[in-house]
Coordinates of C-alpha atoms and ligand atoms in Angstrom, one line a residue:
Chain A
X24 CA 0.0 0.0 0.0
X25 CA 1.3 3.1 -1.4
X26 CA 1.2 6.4 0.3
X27 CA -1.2 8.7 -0.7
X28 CA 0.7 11.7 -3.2
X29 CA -1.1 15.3 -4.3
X30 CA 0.1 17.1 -7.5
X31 CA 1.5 20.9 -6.5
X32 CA -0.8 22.3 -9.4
X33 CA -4.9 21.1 -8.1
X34 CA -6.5 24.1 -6.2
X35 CA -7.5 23.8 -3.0
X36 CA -11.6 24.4 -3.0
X37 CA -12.1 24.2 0.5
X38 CA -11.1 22.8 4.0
X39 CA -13.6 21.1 6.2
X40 CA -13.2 19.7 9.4
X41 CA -15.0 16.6 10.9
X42 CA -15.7 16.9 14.7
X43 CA -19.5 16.6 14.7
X44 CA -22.6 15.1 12.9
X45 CA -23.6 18.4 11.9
X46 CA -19.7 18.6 10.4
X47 CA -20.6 15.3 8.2
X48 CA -23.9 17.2 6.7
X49 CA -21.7 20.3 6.2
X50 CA -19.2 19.3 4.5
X51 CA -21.3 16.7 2.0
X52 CA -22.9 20.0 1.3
X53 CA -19.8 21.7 0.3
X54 CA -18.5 18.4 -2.0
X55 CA -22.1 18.4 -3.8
X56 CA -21.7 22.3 -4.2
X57 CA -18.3 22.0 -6.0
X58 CA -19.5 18.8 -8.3
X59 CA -22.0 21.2 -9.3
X60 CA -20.0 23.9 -10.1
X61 CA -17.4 21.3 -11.9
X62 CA -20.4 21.0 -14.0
X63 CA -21.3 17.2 -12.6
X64 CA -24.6 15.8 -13.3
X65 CA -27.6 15.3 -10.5
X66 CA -26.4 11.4 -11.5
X67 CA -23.1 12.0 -10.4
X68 CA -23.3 14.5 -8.1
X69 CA -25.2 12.4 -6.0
X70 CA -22.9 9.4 -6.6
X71 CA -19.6 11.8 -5.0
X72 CA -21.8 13.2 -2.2
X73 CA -23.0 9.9 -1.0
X74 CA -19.8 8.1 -1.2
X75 CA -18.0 11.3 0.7
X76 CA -20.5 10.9 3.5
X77 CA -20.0 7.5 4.2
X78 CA -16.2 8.2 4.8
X79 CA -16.5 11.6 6.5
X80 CA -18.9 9.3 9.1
X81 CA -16.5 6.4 9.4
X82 CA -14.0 9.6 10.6
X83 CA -16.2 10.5 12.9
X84 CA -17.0 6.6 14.0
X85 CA -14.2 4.9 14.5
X86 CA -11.3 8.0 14.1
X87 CA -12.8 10.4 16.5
X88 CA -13.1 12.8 13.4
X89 CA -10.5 14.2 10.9
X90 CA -10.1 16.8 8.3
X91 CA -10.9 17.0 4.9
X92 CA -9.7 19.0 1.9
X93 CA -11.2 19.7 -1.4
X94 CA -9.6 20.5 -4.2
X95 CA -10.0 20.1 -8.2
X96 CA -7.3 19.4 -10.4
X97 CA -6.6 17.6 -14.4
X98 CA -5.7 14.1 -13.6
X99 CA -5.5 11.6 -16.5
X100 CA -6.3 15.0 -18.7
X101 CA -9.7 15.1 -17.2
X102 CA -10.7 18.2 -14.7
X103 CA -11.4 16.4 -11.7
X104 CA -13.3 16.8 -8.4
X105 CA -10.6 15.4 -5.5
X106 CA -11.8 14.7 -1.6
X107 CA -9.0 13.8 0.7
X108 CA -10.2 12.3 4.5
X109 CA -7.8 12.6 6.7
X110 CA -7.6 11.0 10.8
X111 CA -5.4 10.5 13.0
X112 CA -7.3 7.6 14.2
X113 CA -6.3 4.1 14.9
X114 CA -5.7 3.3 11.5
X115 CA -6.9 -0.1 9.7
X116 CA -4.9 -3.3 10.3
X117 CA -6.7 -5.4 6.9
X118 CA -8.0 -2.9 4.5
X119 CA -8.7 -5.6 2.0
X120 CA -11.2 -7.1 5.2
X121 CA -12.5 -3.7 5.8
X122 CA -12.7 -3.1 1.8
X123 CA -15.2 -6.1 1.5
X124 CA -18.8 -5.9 1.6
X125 CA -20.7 -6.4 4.6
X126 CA -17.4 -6.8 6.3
X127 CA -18.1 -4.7 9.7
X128 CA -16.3 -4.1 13.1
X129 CA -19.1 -2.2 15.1
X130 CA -23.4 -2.6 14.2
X131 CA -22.7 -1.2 10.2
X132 CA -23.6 -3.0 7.3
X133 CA -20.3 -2.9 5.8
X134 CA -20.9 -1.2 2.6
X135 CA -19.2 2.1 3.6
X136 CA -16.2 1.9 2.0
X137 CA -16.7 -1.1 -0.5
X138 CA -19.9 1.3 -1.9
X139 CA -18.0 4.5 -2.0
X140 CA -15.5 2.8 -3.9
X141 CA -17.8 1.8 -6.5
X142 CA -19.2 5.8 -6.7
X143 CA -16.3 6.8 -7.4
X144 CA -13.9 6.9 -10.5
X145 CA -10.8 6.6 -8.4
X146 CA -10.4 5.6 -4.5
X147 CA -6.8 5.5 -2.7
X148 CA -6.5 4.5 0.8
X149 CA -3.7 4.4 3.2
X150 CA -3.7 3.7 6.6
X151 CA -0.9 3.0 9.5
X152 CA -2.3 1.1 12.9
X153 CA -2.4 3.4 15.4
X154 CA -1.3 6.5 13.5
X155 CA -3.8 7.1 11.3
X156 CA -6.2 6.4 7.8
X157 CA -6.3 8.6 4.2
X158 CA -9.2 8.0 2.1
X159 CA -8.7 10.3 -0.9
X160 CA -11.5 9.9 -3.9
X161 CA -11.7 11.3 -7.4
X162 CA -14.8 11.9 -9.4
X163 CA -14.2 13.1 -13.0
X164 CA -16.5 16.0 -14.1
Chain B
X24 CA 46.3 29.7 -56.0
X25 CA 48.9 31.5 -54.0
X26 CA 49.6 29.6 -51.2
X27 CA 51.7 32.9 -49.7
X28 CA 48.8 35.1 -50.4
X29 CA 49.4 37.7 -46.8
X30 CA 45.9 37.9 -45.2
X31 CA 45.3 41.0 -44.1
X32 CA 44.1 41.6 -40.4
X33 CA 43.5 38.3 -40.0
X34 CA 43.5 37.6 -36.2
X35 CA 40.9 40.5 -36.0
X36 CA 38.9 39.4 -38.7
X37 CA 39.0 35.3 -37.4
X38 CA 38.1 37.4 -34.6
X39 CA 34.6 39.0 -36.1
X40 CA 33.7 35.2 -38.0
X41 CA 33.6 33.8 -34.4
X42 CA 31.1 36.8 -32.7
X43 CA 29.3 36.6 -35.7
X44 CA 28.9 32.8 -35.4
X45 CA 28.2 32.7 -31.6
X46 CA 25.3 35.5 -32.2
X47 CA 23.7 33.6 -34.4
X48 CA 24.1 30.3 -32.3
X49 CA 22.0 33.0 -29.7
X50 CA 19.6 33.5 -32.6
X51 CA 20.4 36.6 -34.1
X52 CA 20.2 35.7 -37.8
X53 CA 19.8 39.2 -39.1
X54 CA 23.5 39.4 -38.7
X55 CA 26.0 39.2 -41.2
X56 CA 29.8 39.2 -42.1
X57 CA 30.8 42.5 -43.3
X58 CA 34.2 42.3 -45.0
X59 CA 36.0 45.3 -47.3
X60 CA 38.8 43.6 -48.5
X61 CA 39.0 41.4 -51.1
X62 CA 41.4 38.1 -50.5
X63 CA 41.2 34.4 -49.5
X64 CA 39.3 35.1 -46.5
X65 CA 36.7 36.7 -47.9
X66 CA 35.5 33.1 -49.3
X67 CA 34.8 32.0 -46.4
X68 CA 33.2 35.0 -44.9
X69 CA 30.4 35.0 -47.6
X70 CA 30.0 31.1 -47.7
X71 CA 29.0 31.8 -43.9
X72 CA 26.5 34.5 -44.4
X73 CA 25.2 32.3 -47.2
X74 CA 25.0 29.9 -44.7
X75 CA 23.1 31.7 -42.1
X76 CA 21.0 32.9 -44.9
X77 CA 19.8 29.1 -45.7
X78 CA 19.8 28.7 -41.8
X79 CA 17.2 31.4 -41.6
X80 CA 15.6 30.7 -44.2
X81 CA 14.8 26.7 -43.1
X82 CA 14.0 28.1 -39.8
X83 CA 11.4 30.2 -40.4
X84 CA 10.0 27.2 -42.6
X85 CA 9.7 25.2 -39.8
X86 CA 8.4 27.8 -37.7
X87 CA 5.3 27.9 -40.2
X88 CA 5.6 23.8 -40.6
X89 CA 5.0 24.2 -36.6
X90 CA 1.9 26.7 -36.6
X91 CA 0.1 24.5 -39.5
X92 CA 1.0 21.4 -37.6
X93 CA -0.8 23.2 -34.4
X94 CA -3.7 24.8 -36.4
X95 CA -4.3 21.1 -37.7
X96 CA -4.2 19.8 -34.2
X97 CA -6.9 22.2 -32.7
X98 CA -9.6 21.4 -35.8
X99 CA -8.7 17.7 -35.3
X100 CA -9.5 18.2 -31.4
X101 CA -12.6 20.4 -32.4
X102 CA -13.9 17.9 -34.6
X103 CA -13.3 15.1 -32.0
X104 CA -15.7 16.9 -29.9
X105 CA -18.2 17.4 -31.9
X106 CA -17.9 13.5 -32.8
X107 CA -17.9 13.1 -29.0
X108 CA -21.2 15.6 -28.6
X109 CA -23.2 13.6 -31.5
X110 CA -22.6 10.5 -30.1
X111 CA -24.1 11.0 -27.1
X112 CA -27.0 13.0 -29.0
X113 CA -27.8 9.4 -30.8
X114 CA -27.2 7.7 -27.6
X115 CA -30.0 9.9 -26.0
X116 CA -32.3 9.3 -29.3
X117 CA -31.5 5.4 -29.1
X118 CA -33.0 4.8 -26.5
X119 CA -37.1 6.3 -26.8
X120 CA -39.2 5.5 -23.9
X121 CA -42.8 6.1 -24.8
X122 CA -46.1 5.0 -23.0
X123 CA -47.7 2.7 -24.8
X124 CA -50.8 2.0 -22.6
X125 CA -52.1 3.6 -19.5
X126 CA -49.8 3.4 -16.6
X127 CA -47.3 1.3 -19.2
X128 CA -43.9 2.5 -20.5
X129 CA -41.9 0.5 -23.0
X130 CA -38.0 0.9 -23.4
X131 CA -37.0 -1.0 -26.5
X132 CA -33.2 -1.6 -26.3
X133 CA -31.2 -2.2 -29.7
X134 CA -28.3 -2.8 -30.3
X135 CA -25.1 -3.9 -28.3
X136 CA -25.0 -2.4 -25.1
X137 CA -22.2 -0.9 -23.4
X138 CA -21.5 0.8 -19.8
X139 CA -22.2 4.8 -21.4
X140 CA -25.6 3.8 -23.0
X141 CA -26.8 2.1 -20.4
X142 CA -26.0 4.4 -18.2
X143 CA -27.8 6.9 -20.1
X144 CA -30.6 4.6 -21.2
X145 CA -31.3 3.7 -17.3
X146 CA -31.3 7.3 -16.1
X147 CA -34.0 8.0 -19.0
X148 CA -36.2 5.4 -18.1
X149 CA -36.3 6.1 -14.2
X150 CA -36.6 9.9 -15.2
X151 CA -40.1 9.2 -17.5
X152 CA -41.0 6.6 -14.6
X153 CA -41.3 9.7 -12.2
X154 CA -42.1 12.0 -14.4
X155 CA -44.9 9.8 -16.0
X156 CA -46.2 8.4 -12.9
X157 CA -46.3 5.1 -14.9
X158 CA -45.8 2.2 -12.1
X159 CA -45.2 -0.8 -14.9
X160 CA -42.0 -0.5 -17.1
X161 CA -41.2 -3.0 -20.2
X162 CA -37.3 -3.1 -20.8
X163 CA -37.5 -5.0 -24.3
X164 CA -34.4 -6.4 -25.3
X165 CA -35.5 -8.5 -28.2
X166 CA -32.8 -6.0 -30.1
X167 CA -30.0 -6.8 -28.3
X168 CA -28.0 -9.3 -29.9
X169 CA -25.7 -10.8 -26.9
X170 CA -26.1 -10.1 -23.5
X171 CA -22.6 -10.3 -20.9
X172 CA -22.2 -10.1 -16.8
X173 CA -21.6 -6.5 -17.3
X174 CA -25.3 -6.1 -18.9
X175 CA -26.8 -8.3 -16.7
X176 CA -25.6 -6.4 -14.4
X177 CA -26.7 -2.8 -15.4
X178 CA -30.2 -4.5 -16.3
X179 CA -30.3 -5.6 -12.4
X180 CA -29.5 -2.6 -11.4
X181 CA -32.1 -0.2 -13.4
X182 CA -34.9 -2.8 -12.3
X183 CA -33.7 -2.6 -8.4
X184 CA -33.8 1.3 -8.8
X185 CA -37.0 1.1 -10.4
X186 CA -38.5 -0.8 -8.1
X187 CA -36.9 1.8 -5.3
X188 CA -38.8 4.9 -7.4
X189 CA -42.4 2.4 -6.7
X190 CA -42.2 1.2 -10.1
X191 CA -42.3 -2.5 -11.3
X192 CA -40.1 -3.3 -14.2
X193 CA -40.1 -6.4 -16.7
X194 CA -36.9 -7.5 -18.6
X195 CA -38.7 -9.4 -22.3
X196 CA -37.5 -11.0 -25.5
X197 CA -35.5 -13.1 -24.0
X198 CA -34.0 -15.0 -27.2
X199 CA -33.2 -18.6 -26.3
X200 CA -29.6 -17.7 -27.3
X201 CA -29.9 -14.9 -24.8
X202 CA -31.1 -17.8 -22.1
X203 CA -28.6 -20.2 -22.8
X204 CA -25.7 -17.4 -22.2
X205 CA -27.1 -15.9 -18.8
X206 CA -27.6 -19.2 -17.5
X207 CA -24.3 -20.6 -18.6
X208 CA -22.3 -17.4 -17.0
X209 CA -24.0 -18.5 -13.8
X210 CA -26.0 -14.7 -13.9
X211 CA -28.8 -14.9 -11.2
X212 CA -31.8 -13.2 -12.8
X213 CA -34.1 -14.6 -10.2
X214 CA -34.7 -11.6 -8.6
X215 CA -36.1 -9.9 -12.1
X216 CA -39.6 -10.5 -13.7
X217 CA -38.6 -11.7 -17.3
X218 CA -41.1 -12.4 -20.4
X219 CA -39.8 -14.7 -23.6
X220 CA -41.9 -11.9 -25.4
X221 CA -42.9 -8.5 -25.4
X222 CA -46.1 -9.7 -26.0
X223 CA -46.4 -11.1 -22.9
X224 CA -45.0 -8.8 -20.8
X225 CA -48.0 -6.5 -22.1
X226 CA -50.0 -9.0 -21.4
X227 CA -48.6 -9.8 -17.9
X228 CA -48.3 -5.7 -17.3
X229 CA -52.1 -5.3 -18.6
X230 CA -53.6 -7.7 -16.4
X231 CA -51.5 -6.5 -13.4
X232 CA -52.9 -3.0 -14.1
X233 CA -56.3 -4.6 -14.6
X234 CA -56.6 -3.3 -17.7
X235 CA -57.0 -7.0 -18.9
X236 CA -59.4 -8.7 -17.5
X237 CA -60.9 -12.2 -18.7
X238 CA -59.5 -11.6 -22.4
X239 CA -61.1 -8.2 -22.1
X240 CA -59.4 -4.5 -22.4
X241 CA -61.0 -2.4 -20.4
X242 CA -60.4 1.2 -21.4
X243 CA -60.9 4.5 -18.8
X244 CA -62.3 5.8 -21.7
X245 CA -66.4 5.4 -21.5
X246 CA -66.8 6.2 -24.9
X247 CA -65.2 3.2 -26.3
X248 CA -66.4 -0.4 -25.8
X249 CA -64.3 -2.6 -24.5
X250 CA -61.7 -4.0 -27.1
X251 CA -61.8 -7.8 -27.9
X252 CA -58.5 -9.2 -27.7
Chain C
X13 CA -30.3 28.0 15.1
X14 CA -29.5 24.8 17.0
X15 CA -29.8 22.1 14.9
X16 CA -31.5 20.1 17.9
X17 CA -34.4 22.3 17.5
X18 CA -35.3 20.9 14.2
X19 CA -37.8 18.5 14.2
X20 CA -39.3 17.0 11.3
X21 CA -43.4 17.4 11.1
X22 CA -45.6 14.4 11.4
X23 CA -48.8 15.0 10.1
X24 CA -52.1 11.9 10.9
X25 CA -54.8 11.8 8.2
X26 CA -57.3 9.2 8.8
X27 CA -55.5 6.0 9.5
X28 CA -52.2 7.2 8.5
X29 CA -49.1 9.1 9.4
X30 CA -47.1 11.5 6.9
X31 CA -43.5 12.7 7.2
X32 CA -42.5 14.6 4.4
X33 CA -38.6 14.9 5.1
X34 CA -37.2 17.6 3.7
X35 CA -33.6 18.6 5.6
X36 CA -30.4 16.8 4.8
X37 CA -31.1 14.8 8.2
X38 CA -27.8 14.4 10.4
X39 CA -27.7 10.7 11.9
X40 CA -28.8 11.8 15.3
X41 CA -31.9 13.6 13.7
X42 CA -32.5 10.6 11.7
X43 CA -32.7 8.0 14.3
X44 CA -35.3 10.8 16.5
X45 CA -37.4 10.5 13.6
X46 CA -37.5 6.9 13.6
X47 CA -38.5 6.8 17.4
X48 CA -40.6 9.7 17.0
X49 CA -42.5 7.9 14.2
X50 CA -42.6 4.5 16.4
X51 CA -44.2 6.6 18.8
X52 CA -46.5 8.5 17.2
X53 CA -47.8 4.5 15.6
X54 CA -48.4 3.5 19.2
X55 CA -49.9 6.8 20.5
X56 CA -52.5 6.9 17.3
X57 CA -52.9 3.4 16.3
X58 CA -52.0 4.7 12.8
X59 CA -52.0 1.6 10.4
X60 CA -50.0 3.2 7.9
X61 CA -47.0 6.0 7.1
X62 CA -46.3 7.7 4.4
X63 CA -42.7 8.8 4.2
X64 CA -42.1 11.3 1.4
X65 CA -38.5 11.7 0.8
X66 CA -39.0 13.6 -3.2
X67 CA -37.2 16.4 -2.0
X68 CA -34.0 14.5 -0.3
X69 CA -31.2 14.7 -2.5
X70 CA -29.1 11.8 -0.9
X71 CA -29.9 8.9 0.9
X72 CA -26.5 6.9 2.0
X73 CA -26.5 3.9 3.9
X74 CA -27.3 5.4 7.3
X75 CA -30.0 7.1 6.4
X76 CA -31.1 4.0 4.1
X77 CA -31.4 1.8 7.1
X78 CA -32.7 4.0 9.2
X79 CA -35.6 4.2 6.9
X80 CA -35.9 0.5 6.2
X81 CA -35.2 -0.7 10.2
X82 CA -38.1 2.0 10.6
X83 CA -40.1 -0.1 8.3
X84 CA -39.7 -3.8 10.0
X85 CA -40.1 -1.6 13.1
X86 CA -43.5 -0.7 12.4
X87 CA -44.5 -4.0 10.4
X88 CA -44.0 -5.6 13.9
X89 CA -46.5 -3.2 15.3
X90 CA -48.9 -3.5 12.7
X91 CA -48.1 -0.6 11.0
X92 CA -47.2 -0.4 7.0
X93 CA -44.8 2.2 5.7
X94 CA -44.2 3.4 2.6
X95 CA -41.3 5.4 0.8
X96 CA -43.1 7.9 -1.2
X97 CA -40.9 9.8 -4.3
X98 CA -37.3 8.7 -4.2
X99 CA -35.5 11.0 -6.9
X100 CA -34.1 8.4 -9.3
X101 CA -30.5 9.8 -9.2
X102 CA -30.8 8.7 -5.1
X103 CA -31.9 5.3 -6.4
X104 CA -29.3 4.5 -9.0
X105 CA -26.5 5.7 -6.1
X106 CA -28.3 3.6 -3.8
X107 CA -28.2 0.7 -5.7
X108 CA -24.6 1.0 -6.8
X109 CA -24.0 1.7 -2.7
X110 CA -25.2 -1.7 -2.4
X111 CA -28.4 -1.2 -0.3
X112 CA -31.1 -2.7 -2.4
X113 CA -33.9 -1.9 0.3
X114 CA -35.4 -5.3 0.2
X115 CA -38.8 -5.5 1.8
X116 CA -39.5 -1.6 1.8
X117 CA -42.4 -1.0 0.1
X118 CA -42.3 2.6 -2.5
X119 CA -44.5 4.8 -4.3
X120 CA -44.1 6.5 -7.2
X121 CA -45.8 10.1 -5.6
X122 CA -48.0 10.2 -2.7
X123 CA -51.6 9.0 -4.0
X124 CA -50.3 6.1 -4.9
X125 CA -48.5 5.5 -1.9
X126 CA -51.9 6.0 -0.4
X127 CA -53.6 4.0 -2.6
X128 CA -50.9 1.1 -1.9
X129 CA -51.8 1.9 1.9
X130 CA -55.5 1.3 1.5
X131 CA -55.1 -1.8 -0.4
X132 CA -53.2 -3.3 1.8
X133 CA -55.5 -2.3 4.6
X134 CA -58.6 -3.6 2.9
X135 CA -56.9 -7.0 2.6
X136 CA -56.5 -7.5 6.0
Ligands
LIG26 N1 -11.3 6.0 9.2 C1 -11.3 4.8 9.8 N2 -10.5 4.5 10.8 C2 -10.4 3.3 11.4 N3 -11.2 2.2 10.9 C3 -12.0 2.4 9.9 C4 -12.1 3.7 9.3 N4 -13.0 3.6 8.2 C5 -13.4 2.3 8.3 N5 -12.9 1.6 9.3 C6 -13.1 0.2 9.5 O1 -13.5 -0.5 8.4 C7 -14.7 -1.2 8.6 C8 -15.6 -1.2 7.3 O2 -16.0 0.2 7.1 P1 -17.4 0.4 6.3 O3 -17.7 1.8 6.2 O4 -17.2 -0.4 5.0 O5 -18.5 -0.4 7.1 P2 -19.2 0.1 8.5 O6 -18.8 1.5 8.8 O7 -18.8 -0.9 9.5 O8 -20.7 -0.1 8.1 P3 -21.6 0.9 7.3 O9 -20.7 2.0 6.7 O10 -22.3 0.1 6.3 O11 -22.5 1.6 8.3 C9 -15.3 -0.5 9.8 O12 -16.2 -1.4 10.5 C10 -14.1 -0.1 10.6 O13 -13.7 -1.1 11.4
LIG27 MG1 -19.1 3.0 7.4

């Protein structure tokens, strides 16, 4: 598992942190705002905002909470909406467990991550145990 | 020739060939060798302007070469749009979902099927579902000439979010060919309500709707009998 | 405002109860509907609720199973709930989510949802 890498030139839309519930509604407000503006369709729109929200509440689950950064950026030649979840929680020991559906550790259901992934057009993940997990997620406009 | 011949000034001359030659390594090529006297030098000092003059010359070809090359690029990239736009016009017109009977919407699929279209094809229907208020949708794939996991799979998933809108939908023409490969890639299509025909999906759909009822069309029109089938 | 203070309508016609949710719900809000709609069945004997989410723009998986927990909830108190106007760019993110609903019952719009209602009451 690679570490996660940015590219110097994507703007950074906005910062958001995740302390609260009201924090996870905020900020998937904010990501649906920007894959509007990106030019997104409802379709897609929809498919970015739910997948964000399921990682901004696994943050605030099983990390304690987190930061998250938007920003847009050409990757693969294609302008591209790019959500970044950062915690300093207590990391993931199996990601390809955790990446499987209905694979759970608490009362979920499991499809948080494995779901998001599929909403996506491009999911990284890194995580250390007891340092921390980064989720970042691409949706091409 | 005079192999004696005294060149005059030559170091400061020898001296002029080589500023000359490094400006025009810098790019200056509106420079030249200017020389008054007439001797053995002088050969060389015009076969170098005649050479920067060719250098010039091929460079300011290639220069244009370059801007055609680039002007050729953009109307290649603004026809590959436009390509790009009509092909999802036709994708859009491909795929017509009309009402064909009270509370009945038919999506007649044709052709082969990738991700993009059926993408676009399953947003379509679930939009004229809503907007519509039709609660019995007929995906007709008599059309479709081979069907894979991945349109299985998209099928599936446009009848699951149907059914999430409150709408039921029906998968018909089911070729045998069709049967044979779904069952053979082990694809699960239990969950789905599939007709061999489109006919009797309508048929299936009508009597649901109780618009068929013992052989007999019943119409919310009052001003037409009932239709015989 | 204090977000605590928001508290989503529930409105009894007849035999039934109708929510029309129409906040991007936080999970704490969500799960206060669901008890306040469990309560609401017992306190009214409602046999039936209409939840009308046309105007949610996403429903992820929290949300999703808060709303189909709330309907095995109320099945086991006799009550029947139906999910009345899902936008169909919620479904098809839904379904690609991985939440299929099973064994929700959905309306297109709200008189069908009703009609659906009445059926099923007449059955019984
Ligand atoms: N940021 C994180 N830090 C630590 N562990 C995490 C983090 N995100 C996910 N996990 C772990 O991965 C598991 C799978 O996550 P996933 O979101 O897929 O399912 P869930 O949260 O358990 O259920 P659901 O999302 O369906 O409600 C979690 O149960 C948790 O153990
Ligand atoms: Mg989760």
């Amino acid at each position: 598992m690679n570490e996660i890498v940015s590219d110097k030139s994507w703007i950074l839309l906005e910062r958001c942190p995740i302390q609260n519930e009201h924090d996870i509604v905020k900020a998937r407000q904010v990501v649906r705002q920007f894959g509007k503006e990106a030019g997104m369709g409802i379709v897609d729109q929809t498919r970015i905002t739910t997948a964000v929200s399921e990682l901004f509440r696994n943050m605030f689950l099983y990390a304690g909470g987190g930061e998250v950064l938007v920003e847009k950026g050409i990757v693969d030649e294609r302008n591209t909406l790019i959500v970044t979840c950062i915690d300093q929680g207590p990391g993931i020991a199996n990601i390809e467990l955790a990446m499987t559906d209905g694979y759970t550790s608490g009362g979920g259901m499991g499809y948080g991550l494995p779901g998001s992934k599929r909403l996506v057009d491009r999911f990284e993940i890194y995580s250390q145990v007891n340092k921390g997990t980064t989720i970042r997620v691409m949706k091409w406009k | 020739m005079e192999a004696n011949t005294e060149i005059k000034n030559a170091k400061v001359r020898i001296e002029h060939i080589e500023d000359v030659l490094s400006s025009v390594a810098a790019g200056d090529l509106d420079i030249r060798i200017e020389s008054e006297i007439e001797d053995d030098l002088t050969g060389v000092e015009q076969a170098i302007n005649l050479l920067i003059d060719d250098l010039t010359h091929e460079l300011k070809k290639s220069i244009k070469m370059k801007e055609d090359m680039e002007d050729k690029l953009r109307k290649i990239q603004d026809q590959q749009k436009t390509i790009l736009q009509q092909q999802e016009d036709l994708m859009e017109l491909s795929s017509p979902v009309s009402k064909v009977w009270d509370n009945i919407l038919i999506l007649p699929v044709i052709g082969t099927l990738d991700s993009q279209r059926t993408q676009i094809m399953m947003e379509n229907l679930l939009l004229k579902i809503v907007s519509t208020g039709c609660t019995t949708a007929i995906l007709d794939i008599t059309g479709v000439p081979t069907v894979d996991t991945q349109v299985a799979n998209h099928l599936l998933k446009t009848v699951t979010a149907a059914r999430l809108l409150g709408a039921e939908c029906i998968v018909s023409g089911i070729s045998p060919a069709i049967a044979q490969t779904i069952v053979h890639l082990g694809i699960n299509l239990s969950n789905i309500l599939t007709k061999a025909t489109l006919q009797s999906a309508m048929i299936y759909a009508m009597k649901k709707n109780e618009q068929l009822v013992d052989g007999k069309v019943k119409t919310n029109f009052t001003d037409i009998d009932d239709i015989q089938l | 405002m204090d977000f605590n203070e928001k508290r989503i309508p529930i409105i009894k016609i007849r035999d039934y109860l109708i929510v029309s949710i129409q906040v991007d719900m936080h999970d704490r809000l969500a799960l206060q509907l669901q008890t306040q709609i469990l309560e609401e069945i017992y306190r009214t004997g409602a046999k039936g609720v209409l939840i009308d989410i046309s105007t949610l723009e996403m429903v992820d998986s929290f949300i999703g199973r808060v709303l189909s927990g709330m309907a095995s909830m109320a099945a086991i108190m006799d009550a029947a709930v139906v999910i009345v106007g899902m936008q169909p760019a919620v479904a098809i993110t839904l379904v690609e989510l991985g939440l299929e609903m099973p064994g929700v019952d959905t309306a297109l719009n709200m008189e069908l949802g009703m009609e659906m209602l009445e059926k099923r009451l007449n059955k019984a």
